[in-house]
PDB file of C-alpha atoms and ligand atoms in Angstrom:
ATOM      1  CA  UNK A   1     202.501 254.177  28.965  1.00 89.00           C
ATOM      2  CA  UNK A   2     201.141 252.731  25.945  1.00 90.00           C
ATOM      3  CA  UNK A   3     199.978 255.615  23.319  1.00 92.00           C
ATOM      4  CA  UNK A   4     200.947 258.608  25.098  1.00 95.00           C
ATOM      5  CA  UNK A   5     200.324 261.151  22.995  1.00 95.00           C
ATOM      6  CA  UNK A   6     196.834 260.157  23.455  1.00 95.00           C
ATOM      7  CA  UNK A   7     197.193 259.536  27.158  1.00 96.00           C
ATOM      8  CA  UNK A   8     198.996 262.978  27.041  1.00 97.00           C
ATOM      9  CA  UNK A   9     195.746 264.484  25.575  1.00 97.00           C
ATOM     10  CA  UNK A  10     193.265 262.593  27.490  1.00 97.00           C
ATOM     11  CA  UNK A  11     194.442 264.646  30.469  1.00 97.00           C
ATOM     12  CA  UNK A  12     194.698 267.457  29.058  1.00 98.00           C
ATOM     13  CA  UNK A  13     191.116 267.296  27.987  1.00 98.00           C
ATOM     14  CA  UNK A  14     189.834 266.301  31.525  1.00 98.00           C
ATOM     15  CA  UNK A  15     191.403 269.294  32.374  1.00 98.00           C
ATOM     16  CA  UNK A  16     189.421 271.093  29.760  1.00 98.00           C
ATOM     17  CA  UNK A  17     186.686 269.834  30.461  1.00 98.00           C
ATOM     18  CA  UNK A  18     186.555 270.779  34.021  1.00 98.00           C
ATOM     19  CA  UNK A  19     187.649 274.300  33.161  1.00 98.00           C
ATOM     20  CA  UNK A  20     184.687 274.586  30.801  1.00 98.00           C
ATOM     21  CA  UNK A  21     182.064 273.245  33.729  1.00 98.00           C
ATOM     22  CA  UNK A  22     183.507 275.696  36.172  1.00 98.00           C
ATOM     23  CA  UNK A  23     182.101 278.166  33.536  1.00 98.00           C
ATOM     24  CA  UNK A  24     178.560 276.660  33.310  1.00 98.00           C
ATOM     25  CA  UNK A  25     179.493 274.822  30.120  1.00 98.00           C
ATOM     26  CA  UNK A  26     178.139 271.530  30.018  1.00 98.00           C
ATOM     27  CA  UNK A  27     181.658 269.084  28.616  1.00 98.00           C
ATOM     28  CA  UNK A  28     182.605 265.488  27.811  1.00 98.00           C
ATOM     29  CA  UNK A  29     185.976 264.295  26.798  1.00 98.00           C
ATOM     30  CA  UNK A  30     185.955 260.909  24.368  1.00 98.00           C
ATOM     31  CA  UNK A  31     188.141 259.216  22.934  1.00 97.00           C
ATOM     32  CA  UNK A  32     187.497 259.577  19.064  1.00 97.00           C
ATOM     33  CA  UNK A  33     185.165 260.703  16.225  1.00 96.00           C
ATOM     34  CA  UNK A  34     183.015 257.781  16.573  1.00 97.00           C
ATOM     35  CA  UNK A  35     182.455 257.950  20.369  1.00 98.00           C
ATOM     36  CA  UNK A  36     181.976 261.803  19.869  1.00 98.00           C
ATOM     37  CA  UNK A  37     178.755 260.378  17.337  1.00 98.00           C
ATOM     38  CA  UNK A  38     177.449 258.333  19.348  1.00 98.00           C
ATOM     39  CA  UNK A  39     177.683 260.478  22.726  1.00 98.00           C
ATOM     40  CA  UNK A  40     175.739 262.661  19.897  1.00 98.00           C
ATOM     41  CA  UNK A  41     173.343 260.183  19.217  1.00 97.00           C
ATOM     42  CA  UNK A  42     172.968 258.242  21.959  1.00 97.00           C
ATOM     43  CA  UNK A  43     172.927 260.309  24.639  1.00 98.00           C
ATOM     44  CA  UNK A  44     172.722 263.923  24.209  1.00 98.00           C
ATOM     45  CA  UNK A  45     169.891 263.942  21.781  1.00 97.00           C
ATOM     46  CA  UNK A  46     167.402 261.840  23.615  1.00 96.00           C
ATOM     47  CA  UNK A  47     168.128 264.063  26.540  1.00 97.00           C
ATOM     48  CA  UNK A  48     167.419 267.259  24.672  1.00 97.00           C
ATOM     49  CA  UNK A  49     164.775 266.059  22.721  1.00 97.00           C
ATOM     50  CA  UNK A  50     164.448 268.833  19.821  1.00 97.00           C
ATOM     51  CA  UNK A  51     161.759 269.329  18.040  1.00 97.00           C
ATOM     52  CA  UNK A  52     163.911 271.144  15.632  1.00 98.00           C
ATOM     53  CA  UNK A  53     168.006 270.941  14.357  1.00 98.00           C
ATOM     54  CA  UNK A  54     170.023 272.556  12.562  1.00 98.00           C
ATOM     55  CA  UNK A  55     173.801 272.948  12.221  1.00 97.00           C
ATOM     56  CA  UNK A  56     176.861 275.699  11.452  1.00 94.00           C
ATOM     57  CA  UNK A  57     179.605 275.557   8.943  1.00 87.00           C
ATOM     58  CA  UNK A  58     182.091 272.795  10.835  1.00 92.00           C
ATOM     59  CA  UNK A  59     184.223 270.294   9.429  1.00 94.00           C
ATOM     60  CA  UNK A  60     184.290 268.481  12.648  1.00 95.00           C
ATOM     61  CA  UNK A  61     180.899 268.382  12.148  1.00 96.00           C
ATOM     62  CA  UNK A  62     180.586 266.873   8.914  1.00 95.00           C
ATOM     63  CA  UNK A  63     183.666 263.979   9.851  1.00 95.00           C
ATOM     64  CA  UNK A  64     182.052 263.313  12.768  1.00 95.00           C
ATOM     65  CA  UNK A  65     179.220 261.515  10.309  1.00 95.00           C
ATOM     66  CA  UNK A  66     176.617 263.364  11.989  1.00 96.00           C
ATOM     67  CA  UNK A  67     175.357 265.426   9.572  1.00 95.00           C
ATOM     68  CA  UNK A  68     174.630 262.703   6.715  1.00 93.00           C
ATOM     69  CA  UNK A  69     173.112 260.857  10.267  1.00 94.00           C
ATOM     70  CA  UNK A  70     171.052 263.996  11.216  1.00 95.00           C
ATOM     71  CA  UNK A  71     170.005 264.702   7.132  1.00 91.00           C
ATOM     72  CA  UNK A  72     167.388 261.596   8.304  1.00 86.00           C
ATOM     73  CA  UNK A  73     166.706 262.445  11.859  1.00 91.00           C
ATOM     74  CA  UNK A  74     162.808 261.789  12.286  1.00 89.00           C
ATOM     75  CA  UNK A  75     162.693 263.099  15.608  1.00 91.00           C
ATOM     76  CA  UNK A  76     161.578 266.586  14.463  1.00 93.00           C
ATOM     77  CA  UNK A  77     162.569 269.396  12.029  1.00 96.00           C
ATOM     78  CA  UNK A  78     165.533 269.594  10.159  1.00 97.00           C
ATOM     79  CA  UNK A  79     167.003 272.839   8.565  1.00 97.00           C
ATOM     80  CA  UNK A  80     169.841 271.380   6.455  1.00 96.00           C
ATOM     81  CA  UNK A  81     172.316 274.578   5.792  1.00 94.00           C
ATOM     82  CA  UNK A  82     174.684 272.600   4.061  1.00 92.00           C
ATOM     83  CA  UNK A  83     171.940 271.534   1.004  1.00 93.00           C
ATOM     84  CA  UNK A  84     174.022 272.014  -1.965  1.00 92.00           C
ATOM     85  CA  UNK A  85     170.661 271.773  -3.957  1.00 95.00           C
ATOM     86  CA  UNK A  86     169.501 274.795  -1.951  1.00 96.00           C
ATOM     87  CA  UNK A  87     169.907 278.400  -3.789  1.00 96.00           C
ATOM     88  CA  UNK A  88     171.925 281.134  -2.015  1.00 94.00           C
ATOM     89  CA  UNK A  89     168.680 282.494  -1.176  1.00 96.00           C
ATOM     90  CA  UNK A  90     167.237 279.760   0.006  1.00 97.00           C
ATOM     91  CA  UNK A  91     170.442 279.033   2.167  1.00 96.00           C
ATOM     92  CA  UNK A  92     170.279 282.699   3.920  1.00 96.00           C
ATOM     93  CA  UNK A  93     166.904 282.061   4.389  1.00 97.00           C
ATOM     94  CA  UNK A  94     167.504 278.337   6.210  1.00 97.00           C
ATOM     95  CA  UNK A  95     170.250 279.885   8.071  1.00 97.00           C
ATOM     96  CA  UNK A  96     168.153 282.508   9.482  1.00 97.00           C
ATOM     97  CA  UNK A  97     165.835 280.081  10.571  1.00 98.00           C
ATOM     98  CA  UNK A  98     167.992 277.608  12.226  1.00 98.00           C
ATOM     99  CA  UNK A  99     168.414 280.614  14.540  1.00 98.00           C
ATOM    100  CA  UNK A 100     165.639 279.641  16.285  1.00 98.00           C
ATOM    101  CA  UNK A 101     166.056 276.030  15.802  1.00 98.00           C
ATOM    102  CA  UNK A 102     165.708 273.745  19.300  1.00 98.00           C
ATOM    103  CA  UNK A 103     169.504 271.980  18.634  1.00 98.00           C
ATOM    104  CA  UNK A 104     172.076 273.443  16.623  1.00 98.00           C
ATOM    105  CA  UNK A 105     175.417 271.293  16.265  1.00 98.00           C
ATOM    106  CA  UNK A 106     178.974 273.222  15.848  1.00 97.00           C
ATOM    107  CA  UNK A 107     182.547 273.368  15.817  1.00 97.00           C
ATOM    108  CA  UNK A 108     184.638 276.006  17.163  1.00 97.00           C
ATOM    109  CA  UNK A 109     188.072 277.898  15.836  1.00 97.00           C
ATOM    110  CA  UNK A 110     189.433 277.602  19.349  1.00 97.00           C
ATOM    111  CA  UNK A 111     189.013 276.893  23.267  1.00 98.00           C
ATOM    112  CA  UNK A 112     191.605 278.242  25.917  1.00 98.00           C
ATOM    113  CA  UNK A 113     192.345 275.836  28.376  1.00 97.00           C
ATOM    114  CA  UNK A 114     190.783 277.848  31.127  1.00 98.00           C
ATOM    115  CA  UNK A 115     187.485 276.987  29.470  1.00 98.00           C
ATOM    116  CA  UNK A 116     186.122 280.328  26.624  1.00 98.00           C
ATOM    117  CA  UNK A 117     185.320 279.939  23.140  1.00 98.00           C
ATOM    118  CA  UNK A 118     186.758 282.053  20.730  1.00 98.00           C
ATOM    119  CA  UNK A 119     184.919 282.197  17.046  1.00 98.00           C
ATOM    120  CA  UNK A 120     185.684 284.111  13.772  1.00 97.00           C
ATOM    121  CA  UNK A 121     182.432 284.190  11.676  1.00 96.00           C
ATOM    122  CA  UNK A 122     182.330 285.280   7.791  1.00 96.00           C
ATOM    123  CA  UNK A 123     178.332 285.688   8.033  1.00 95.00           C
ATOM    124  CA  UNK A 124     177.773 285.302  11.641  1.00 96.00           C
ATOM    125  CA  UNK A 125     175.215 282.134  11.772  1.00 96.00           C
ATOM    126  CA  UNK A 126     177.352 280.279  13.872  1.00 97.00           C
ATOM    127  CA  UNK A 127     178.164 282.747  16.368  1.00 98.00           C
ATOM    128  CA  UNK A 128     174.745 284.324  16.331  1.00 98.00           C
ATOM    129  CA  UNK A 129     173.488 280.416  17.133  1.00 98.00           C
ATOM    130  CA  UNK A 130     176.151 280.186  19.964  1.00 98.00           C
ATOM    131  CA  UNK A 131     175.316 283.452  21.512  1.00 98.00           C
ATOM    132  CA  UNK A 132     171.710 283.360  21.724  1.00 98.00           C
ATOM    133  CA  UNK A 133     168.828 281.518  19.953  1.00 98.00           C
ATOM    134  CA  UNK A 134     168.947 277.932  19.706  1.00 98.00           C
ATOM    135  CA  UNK A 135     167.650 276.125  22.971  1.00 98.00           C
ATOM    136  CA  UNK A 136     170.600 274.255  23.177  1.00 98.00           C
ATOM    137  CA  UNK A 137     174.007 274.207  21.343  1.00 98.00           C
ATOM    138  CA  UNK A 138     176.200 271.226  20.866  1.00 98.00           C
ATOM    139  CA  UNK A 139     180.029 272.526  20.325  1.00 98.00           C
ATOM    140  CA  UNK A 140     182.391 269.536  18.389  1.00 98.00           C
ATOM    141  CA  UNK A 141     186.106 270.289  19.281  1.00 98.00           C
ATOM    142  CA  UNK A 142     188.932 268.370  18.006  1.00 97.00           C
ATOM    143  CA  UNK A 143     192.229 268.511  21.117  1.00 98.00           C
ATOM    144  CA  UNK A 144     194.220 270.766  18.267  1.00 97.00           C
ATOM    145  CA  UNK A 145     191.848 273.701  19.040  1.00 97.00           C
ATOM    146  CA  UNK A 146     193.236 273.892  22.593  1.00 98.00           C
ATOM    147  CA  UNK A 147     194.913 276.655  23.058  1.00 98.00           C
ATOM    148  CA  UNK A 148     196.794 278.741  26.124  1.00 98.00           C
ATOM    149  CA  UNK A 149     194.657 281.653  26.442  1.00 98.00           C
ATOM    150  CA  UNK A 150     192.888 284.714  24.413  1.00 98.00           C
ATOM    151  CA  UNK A 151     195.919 285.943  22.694  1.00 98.00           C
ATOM    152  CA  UNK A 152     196.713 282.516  21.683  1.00 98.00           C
ATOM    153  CA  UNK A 153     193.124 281.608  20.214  1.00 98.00           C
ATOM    154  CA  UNK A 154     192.998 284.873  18.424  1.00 97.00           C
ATOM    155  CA  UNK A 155     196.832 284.386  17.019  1.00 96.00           C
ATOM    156  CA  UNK A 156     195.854 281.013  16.229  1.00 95.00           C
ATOM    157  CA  UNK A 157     192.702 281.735  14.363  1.00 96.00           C
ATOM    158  CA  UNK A 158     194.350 284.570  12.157  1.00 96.00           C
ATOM    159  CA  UNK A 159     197.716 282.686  11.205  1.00 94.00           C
ATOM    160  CA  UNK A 160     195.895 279.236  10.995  1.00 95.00           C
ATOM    161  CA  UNK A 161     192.337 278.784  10.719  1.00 95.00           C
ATOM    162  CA  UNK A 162     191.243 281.733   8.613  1.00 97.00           C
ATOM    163  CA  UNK A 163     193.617 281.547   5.938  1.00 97.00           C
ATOM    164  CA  UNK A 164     193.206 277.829   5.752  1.00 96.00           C
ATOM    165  CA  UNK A 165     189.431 277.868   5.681  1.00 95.00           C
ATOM    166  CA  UNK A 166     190.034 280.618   2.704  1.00 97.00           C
ATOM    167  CA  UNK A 167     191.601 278.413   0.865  1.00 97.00           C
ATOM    168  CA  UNK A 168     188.906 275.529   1.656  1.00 95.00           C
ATOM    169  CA  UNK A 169     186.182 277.785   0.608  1.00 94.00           C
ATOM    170  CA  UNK A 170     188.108 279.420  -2.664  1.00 96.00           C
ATOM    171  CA  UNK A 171     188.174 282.703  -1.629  1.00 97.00           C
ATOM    172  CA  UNK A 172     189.672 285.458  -3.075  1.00 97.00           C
ATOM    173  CA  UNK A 173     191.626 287.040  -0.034  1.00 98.00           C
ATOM    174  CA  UNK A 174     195.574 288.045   0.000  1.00 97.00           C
ATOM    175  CA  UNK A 175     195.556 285.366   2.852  1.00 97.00           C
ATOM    176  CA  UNK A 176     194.994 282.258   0.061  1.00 97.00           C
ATOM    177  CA  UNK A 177     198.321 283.231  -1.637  1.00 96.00           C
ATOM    178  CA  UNK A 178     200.367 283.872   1.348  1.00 95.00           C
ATOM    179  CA  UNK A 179     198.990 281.706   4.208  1.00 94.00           C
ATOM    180  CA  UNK A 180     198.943 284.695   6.765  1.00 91.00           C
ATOM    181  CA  UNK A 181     196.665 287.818   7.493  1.00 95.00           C
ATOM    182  CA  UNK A 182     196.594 290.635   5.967  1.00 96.00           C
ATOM    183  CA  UNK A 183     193.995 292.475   7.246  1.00 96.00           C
ATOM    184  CA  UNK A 184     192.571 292.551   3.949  1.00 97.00           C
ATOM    185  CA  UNK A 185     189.215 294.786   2.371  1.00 98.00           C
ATOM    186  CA  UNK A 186     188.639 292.215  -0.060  1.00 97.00           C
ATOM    187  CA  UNK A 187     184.831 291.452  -0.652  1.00 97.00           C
ATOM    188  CA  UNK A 188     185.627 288.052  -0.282  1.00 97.00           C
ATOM    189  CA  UNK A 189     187.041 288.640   3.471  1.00 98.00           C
ATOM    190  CA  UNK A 190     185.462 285.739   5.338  1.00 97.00           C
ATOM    191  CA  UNK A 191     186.473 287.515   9.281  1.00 98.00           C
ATOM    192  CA  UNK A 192     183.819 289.657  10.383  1.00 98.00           C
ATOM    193  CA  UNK A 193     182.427 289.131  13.636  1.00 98.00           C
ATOM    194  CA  UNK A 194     184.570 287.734  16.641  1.00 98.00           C
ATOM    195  CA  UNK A 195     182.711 286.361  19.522  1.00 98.00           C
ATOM    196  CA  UNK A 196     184.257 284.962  22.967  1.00 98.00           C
ATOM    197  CA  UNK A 197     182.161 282.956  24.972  1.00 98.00           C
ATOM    198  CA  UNK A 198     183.334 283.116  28.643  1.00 98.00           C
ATOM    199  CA  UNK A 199     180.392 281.226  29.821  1.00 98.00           C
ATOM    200  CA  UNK A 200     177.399 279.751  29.097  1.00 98.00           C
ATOM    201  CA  UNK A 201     174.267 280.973  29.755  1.00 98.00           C
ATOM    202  CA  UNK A 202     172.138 279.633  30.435  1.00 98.00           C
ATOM    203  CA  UNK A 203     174.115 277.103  32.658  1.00 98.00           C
ATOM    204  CA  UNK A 204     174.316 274.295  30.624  1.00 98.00           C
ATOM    205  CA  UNK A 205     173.117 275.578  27.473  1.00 98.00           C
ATOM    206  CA  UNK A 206     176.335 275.032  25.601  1.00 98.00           C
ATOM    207  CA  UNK A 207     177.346 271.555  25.870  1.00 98.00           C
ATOM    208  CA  UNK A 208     180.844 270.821  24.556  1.00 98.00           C
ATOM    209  CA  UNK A 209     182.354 267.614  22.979  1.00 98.00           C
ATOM    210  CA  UNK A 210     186.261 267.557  23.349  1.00 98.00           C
ATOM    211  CA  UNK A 211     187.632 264.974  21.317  1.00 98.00           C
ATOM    212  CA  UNK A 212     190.825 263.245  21.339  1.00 98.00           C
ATOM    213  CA  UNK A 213     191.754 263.846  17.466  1.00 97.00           C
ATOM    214  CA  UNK A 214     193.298 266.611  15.611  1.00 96.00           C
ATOM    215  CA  UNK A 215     190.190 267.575  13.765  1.00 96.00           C
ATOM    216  CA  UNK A 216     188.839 270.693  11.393  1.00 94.00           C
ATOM    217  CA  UNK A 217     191.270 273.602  10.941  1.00 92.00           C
TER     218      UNK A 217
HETATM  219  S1  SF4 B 301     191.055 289.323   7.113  1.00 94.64           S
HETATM  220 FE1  SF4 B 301     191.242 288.752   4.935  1.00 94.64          FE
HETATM  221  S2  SF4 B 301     193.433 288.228   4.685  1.00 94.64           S
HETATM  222 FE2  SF4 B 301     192.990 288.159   6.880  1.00 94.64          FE
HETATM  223  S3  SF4 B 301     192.541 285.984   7.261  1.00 94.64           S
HETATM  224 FE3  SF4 B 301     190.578 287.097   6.958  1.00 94.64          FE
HETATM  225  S4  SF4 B 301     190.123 286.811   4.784  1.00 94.64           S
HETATM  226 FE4  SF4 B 301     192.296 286.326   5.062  1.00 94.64          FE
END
């Protein structure tokens, strides 16, 4: 088998992907950033036709190319979180609307392979936008967020993602210095509000992209 590790993952993201449509997720598997933009594109956003988008914190996100694509999207509204012109108030204030945006585009910090979500939020935009709000949510998850199952996603995001997304955002937490948990009180802490996302509802709301890369933290 030519490229196996990539054959190896293809599988496993079928398998993923069928997990997540057993639980009324809507899921595609491809191949690589670019196909995951242009499924994006191409597909998914003529079908859903927004009037509005907007997007959470995700570096899959941003590598995908879609946000400097979707900066220009004519198609409708766009409430750019991400503007680093934008004041802090003015960001609050955009991420409180894109609550009630028609699209909102994100990553996740992990997926068990039986098909849930599992999230970690610092100010809770993203997981407020996955629970309930948006019209439709497009999830963007790189193969290294697969995990076994709820312990693993949670171990995962507290020994991995958090501290490493500390450090991307400069934060002040014990976990920057150390590169594990500590359950910290710091004002800085950027874990407040867990979500897990069992299913979607309503069916099909949540559509995820699975992508064959390591991708985001
Ligand atoms: S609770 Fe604090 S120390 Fe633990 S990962 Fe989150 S920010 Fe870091």
């Amino acid at each position: 088998v030519e490229r196996p590790i990539e054959n190896y993952w293809r599988i496993r993201l079928a398998g993923v992907a069928a997990a997540l449509e057993k639980n009324n997720f809507a899921a595609a598997a491809v191949s690589s950033l670019a196909a995951a933009k242009r499924l994006v594109l191409e597909e998914l956003l003529p079908r859903l036709a927004p009037k509005s988008i907007s997007w959470g914190g995700s570096m899959t996100f941003t590598a995908t190319g879609l946000y400097d694509a979707l900066k220009e999207w004519t198609g409708g509204r766009v409430i750019d979180t991400f503007d680093a012109a934008a004041s802090d108030d003015e960001k609050l204030q955009r991420r409180r609307e894109a609550l009630l945006a028609d699209l909102f585009i994100t990553g996740t910090n992990a997926l068990t392979q039986d098909g849930t979500l599992v999230n970690l939020d610092m100010i809770g935009n993203r997981v407020g936008a996955l629970t309930f709000g948006p019209k439709a949510v497009i999830v963007l998850a790189g193969r290294n967020k697969i995990v076994p199952d709820l312990n693993a996603a949670m171990h995962r995001i507290k020994t991995v993602a958090a501290p490493a997304n500390a450090m991307r955002l400069d934060k002040r937490t014990p976990c920057v210095k150390t590169a594990t948990c500590h359950a910290c009180d710091s004002p800085d802490r950027i874990c407040n509000t867990w979500t897990i996302t069992e299913k979607s509802f309503p069916k099909g709301r949540i559509q995820v992209v699975l992508i064959n890369e390591p991708l985001g933290l």
